[in-house]
Amino acid sequence: MSATKLPPIPGTTPFDGEQAKKGYALNKMCFSFNSAECRAEFLRDEEAYMKKYSLNEEQAAGIRARDVLGLIRAGGNAYYLAKFAGILGLNMQDIGALQTGMTVEQFKAKLAAYA
Amino acid sequence: MARIVGMLTTSHVPAIGGAIAKNLQQDAYWKPFFDGFLPVRKWLDEVKPDVAVVLYNDHGLNFFLDKMPTFSVGAAPEYHNADEGWGIPTLAPTRGDVDLSWHLINHLIERDFDITTCQEMLVDHAFTIPLKLFWPQSPCPIPAVPVCINTVQFPLPSAKRCYALGEAVGDAIRNWDSDKKVVVIGTGGLSHQLDGERAGFINKDFDLKFMDSMINDPKWATQFSIHELVEKTGTQGVELLMWLAARAAVPGTLKRVHTNYHIPISNTASGLMALATL
Ligand SMILES: [Fe+2]
């Protein structure tokens, strides 16, 4: 329960207690991806690995579909999810493009346009 | 007593580690970022600090959500980097300064900061990359003490509180019974957002105002709540808390050694400041 209700920031999900509670299993799995052995184990059998970490159906569906926005809704935190992105060989521009519905080139152009 | 020679602040994006490993410092994309460090290294060669205190935020290498301290201070003889999962090279360990660590810990708790102490602490890119940028040799030629601020799990400590922490860190250093020269480093920011439909958000006007305030009005950003900072600078732009704390540790009028601001590196507006005590 948060002390005060804050106005939402569009396109932004602050990783608060609610999210941290909801996403614990998912984030714990992604935290394990700091280890090369764990990354390899995940890649060998994604379903078994998700089961080992007790992901719920929403989280498992997000992992299967590589759906970053869905994973955030399911409680995923940007930093731990980035370790999942690393497994997939995606960088932050790839992830940005996925979340904003742009191509990677469009997303890069958007960043450069702020200069 | 120990003396603070100045403060350094820089962005700390993991991709910088990849660029260093691939020797891309003179590549057109990276050059405007890396060239900013040349005058700062020259200054460091002149003032020769003996030890660094590094205010940074962990991104899920040392701390997980099982235990998430708001403020933590390293007290290890050596700090190891490790695999962070996103494919950047692991850098050599950095020596600690255990005497300074315990002096900081004792002083901070005396000043009512209920910090977590860490005799073992893995340090991620937010600690290792700035040291590498300021001292490209491997390993880092001077010891360093990490002070970590939680920016992973909300609620985060307020800007005002981080500023107060920085003030206490600065007072502790100046009270340290040592003849060493200390440099205070704050890493993170500037505006960027990695997650959500707003990914790729950057706020140049705010960043430039903030960098100006670091010189002329150090407390300026403490007027904002964390929610306002996220709104103005992005979910990761809030890492400017580390800059604020570093500036608070070195109060008063400072001499501008060098500043640099460049958009973008990776998804980030990168900032660099080197300010010297008079
Ligand atoms: Fe960061």
XYZ file of N, CA and C and ligand atoms in Angstrom, chain A residues 79, chain B residues 12 57 59 125 192 239, ligand 1:
22
model
N 15.963 -3.787 -14.916
C 17.349 -4.252 -14.817
C 17.441 -5.770 -14.921
N 27.138 5.980 -16.753
C 27.816 4.690 -16.549
C 27.191 3.537 -17.352
N 24.875 3.165 -8.085
C 23.715 2.312 -7.838
C 23.916 0.969 -8.511
N 22.780 -2.558 -10.240
C 21.711 -2.905 -11.185
C 21.430 -4.398 -11.162
N 28.843 -2.400 -13.394
C 29.376 -1.411 -14.343
C 29.279 0.025 -13.822
N 17.299 9.309 -19.032
C 17.042 8.148 -19.883
C 15.989 7.262 -19.248
N 18.899 8.388 -11.565
C 20.266 8.155 -11.078
C 21.041 9.443 -10.826
Fe 22.480 2.880 -14.423
